[in-house]
mmCIF file of C-alpha atoms and ligand atoms in Angstrom:
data_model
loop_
_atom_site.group_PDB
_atom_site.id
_atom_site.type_symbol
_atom_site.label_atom_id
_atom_site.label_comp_id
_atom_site.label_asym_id
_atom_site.label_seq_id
_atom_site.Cartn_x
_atom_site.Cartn_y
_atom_site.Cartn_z
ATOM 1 C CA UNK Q 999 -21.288 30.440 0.439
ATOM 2 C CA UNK Q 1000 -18.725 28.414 -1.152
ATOM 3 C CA UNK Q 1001 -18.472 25.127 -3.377
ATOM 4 C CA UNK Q 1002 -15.315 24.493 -1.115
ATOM 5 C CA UNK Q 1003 -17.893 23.332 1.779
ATOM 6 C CA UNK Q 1004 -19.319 20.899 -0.197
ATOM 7 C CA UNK Q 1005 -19.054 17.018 0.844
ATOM 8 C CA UNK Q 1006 -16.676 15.517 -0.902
ATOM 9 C CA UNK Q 1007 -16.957 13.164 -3.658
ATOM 10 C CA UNK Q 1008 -14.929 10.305 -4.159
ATOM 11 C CA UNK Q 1009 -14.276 8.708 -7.460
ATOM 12 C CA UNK Q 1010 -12.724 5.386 -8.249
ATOM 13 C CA UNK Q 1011 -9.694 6.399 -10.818
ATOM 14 C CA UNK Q 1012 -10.631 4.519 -14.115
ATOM 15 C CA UNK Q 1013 -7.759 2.495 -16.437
ATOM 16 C CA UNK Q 1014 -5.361 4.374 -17.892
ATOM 17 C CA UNK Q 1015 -6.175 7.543 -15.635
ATOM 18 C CA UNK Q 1016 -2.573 7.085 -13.919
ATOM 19 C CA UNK Q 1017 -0.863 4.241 -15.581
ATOM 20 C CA UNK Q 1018 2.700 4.901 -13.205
ATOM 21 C CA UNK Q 1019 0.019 4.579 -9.828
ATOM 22 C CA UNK Q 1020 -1.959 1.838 -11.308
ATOM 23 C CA UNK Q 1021 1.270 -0.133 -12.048
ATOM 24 C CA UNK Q 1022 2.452 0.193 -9.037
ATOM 25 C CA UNK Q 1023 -0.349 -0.603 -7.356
ATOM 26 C CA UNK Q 1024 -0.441 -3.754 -9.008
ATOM 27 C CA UNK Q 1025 2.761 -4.117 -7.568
ATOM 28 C CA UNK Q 1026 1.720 -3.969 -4.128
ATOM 29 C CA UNK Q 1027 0.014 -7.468 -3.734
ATOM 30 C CA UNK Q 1028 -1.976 -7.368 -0.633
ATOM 31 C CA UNK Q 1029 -3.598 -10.191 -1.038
ATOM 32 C CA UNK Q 1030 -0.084 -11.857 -1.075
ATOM 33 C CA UNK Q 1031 0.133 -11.572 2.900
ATOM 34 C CA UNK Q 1032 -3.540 -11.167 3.398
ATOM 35 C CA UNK Q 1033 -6.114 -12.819 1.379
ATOM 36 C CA UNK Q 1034 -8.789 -12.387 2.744
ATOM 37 C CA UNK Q 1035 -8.620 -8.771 1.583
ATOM 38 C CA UNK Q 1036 -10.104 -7.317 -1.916
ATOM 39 C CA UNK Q 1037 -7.287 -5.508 -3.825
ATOM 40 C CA UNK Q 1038 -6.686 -2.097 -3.016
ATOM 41 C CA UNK Q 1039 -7.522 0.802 -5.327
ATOM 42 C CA UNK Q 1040 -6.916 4.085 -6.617
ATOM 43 C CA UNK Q 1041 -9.365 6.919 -5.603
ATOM 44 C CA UNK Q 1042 -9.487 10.616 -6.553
ATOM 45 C CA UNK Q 1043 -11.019 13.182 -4.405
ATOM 46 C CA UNK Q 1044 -11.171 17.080 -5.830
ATOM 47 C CA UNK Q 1045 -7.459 18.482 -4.334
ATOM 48 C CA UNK Q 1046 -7.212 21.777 -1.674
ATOM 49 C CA UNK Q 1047 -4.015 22.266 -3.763
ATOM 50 C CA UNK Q 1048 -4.793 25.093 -6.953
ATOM 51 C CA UNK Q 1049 -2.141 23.568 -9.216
ATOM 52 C CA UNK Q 1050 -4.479 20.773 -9.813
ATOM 53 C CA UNK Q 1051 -8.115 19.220 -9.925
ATOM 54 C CA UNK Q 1052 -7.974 16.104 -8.246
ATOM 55 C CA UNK Q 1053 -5.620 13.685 -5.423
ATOM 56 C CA UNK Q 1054 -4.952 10.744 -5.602
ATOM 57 C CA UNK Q 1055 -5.409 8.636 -2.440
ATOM 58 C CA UNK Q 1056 -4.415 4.849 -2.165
ATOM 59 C CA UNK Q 1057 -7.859 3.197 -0.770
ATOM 60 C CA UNK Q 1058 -9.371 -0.212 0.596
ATOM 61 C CA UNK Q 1059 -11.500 -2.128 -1.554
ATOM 62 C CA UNK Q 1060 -14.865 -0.187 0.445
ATOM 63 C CA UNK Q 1061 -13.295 2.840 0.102
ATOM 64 C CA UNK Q 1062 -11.690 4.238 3.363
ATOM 65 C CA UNK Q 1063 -7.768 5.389 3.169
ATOM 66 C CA UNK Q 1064 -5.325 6.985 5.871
ATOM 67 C CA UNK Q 1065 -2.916 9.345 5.054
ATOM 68 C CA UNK Q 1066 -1.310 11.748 2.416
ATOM 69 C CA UNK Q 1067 -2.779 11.744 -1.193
ATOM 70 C CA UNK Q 1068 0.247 10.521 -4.002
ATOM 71 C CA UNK Q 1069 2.337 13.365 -5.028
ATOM 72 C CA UNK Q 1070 2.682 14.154 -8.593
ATOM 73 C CA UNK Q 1071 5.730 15.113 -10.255
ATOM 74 C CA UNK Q 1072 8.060 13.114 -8.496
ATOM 75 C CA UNK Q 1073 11.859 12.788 -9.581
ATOM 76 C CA UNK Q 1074 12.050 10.632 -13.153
ATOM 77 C CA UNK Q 1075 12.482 7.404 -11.648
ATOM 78 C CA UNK Q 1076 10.356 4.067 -12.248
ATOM 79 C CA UNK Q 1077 10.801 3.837 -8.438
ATOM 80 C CA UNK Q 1078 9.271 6.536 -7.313
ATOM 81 C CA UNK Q 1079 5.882 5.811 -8.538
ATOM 82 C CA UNK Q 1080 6.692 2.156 -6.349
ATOM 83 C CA UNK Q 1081 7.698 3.850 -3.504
ATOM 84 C CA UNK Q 1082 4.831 6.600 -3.027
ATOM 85 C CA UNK Q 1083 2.387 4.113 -3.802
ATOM 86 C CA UNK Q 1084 3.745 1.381 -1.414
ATOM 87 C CA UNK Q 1085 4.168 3.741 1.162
ATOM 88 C CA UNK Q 1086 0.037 5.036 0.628
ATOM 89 C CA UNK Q 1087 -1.146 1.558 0.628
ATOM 90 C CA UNK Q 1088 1.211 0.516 4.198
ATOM 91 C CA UNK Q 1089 -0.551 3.836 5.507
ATOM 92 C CA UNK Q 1090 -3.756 2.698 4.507
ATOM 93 C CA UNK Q 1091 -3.779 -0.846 5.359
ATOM 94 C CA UNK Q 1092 -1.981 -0.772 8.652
ATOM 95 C CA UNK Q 1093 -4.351 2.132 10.632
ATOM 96 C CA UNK Q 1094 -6.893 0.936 8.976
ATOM 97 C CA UNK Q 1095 -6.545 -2.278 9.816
ATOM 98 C CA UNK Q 1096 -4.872 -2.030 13.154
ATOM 99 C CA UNK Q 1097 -1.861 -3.592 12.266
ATOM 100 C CA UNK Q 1098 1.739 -3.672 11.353
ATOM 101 C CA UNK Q 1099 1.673 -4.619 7.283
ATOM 102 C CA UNK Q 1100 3.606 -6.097 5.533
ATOM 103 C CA UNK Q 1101 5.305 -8.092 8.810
ATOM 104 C CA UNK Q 1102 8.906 -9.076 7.972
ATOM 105 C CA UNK Q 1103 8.255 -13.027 7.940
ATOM 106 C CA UNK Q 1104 11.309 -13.282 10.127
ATOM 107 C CA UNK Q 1105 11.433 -10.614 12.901
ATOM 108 C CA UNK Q 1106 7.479 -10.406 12.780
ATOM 109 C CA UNK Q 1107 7.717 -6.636 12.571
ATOM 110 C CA UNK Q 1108 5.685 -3.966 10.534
ATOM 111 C CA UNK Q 1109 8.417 -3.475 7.219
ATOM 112 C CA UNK Q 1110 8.398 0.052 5.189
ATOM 113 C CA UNK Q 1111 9.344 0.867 1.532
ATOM 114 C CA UNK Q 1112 12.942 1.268 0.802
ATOM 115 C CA UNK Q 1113 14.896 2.640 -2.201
ATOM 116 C CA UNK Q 1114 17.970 1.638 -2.710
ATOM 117 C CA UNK Q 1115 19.739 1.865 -6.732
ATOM 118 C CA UNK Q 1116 16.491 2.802 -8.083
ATOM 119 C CA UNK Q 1117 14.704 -0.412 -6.264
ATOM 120 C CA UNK Q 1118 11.953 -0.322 -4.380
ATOM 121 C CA UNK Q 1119 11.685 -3.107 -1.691
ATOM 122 C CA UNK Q 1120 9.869 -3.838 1.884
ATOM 123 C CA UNK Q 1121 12.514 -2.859 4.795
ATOM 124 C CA UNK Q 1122 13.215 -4.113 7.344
ATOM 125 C CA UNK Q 1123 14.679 -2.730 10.557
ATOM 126 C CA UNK Q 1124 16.161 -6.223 11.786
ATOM 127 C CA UNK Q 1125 16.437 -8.182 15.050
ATOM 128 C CA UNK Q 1126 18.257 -6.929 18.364
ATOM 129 C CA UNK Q 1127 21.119 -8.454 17.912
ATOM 130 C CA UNK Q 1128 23.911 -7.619 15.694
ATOM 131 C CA UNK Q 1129 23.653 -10.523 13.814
ATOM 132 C CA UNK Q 1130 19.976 -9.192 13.107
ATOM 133 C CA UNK Q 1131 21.021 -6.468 10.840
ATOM 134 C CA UNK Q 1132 18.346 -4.268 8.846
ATOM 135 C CA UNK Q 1133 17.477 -6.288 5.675
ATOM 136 C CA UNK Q 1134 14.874 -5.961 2.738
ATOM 137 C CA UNK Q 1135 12.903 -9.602 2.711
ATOM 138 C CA UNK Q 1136 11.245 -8.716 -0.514
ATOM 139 C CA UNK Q 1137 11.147 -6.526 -3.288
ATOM 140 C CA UNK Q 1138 7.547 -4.355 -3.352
ATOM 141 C CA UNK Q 1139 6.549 -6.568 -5.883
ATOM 142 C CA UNK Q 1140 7.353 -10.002 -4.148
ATOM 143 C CA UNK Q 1141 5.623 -10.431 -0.969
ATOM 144 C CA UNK Q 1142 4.244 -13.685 -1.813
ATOM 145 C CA UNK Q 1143 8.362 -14.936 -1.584
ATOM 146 C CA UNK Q 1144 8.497 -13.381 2.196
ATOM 147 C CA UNK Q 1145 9.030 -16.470 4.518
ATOM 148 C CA UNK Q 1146 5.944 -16.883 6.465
ATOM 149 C CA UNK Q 1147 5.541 -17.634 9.865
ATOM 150 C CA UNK Q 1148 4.298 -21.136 10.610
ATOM 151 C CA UNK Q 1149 1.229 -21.969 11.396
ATOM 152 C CA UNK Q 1150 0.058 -25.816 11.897
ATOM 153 C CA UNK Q 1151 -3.188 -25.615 13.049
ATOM 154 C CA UNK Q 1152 -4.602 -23.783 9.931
ATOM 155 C CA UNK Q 1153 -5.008 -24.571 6.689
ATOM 156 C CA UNK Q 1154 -4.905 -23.168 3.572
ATOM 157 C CA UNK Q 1155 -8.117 -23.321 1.215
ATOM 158 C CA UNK Q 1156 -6.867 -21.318 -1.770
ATOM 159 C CA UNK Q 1157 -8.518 -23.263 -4.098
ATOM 160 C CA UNK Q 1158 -12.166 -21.947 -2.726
ATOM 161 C CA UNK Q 1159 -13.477 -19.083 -4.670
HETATM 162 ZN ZN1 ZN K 2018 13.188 -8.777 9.287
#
């Protein structure tokens, strides 16, 4: 009947397809806070919308994604590219996953991207107390910085490849 019922055909976006996405992307260090995980990418899939040919989904390293595709034509802003981006890849990661990611390395709770004076940074909603007030522990690029939660019992083998 119809191409339209066709599977679906993922492609992995190449260099320079969507420098904005890609940069930002490269922004959003996953392996910072897990690394154990291959870096995420950028897929495109053909688009249901008729103003264009392809979405752009943020993915897993094997592939599977959660969510909304990145919008297009987004207000001129370097953050904005941050922001969707950030906000594809917490999508993706934390359902697919089953977690909360990035954790605030202080309150232990899931964060979310935040702009604030044309920065983008991880937000988050604070403590219960007062004196716990809603913060941003690092910028979207930065969450190697965050503060991490101790753990004595295991460690760290970075220099394995
Ligand atoms: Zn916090």
């Amino acid at each position: 009947m119809s191409d339209i019922f066709d599977p679906l055909d993922p492609r992995r976006v190449q260099p320079g397809e969507y420098p904005l996405w890609e940069e930002a992307l490269a922004l959003v260090d996953l392996a910072a806070t897990l690394p154990d995980r291959e870096p995420l990418r950028l897929l495109a899939l053909p688009s249901w919308d008729e103003g264009r040919s392809e979405d752009v989904y943020v993915a897993m390293a094997n592939g599977e994604w959660q969510g909304n595709c990145l919008e297009p034509g987004w207000p001129d802003s370097p953050a904005h590219p941050v922001a969707a981006v950030a906000d594809a890849a917490q999508e993706t990661v934390s359902e697919l996953l089953w977690q909360a990611w990035p954790v605030c390395g202080e309150h232990g709770i899931g964060m979310h991207p935040h702009e604030a004076d044309g920065q983008v940074g991880w937000w988050c909603a604070g403590g219960n107390s007062p004196r716990e007030p809603a913060h941003v522990p690092a910028a979207i690029g930065a969450l190697d910085t965050l503060a991490r939660p101790h753990r004595p019992n295991r460690k760290r083998r970075r220099h394995e490849r």
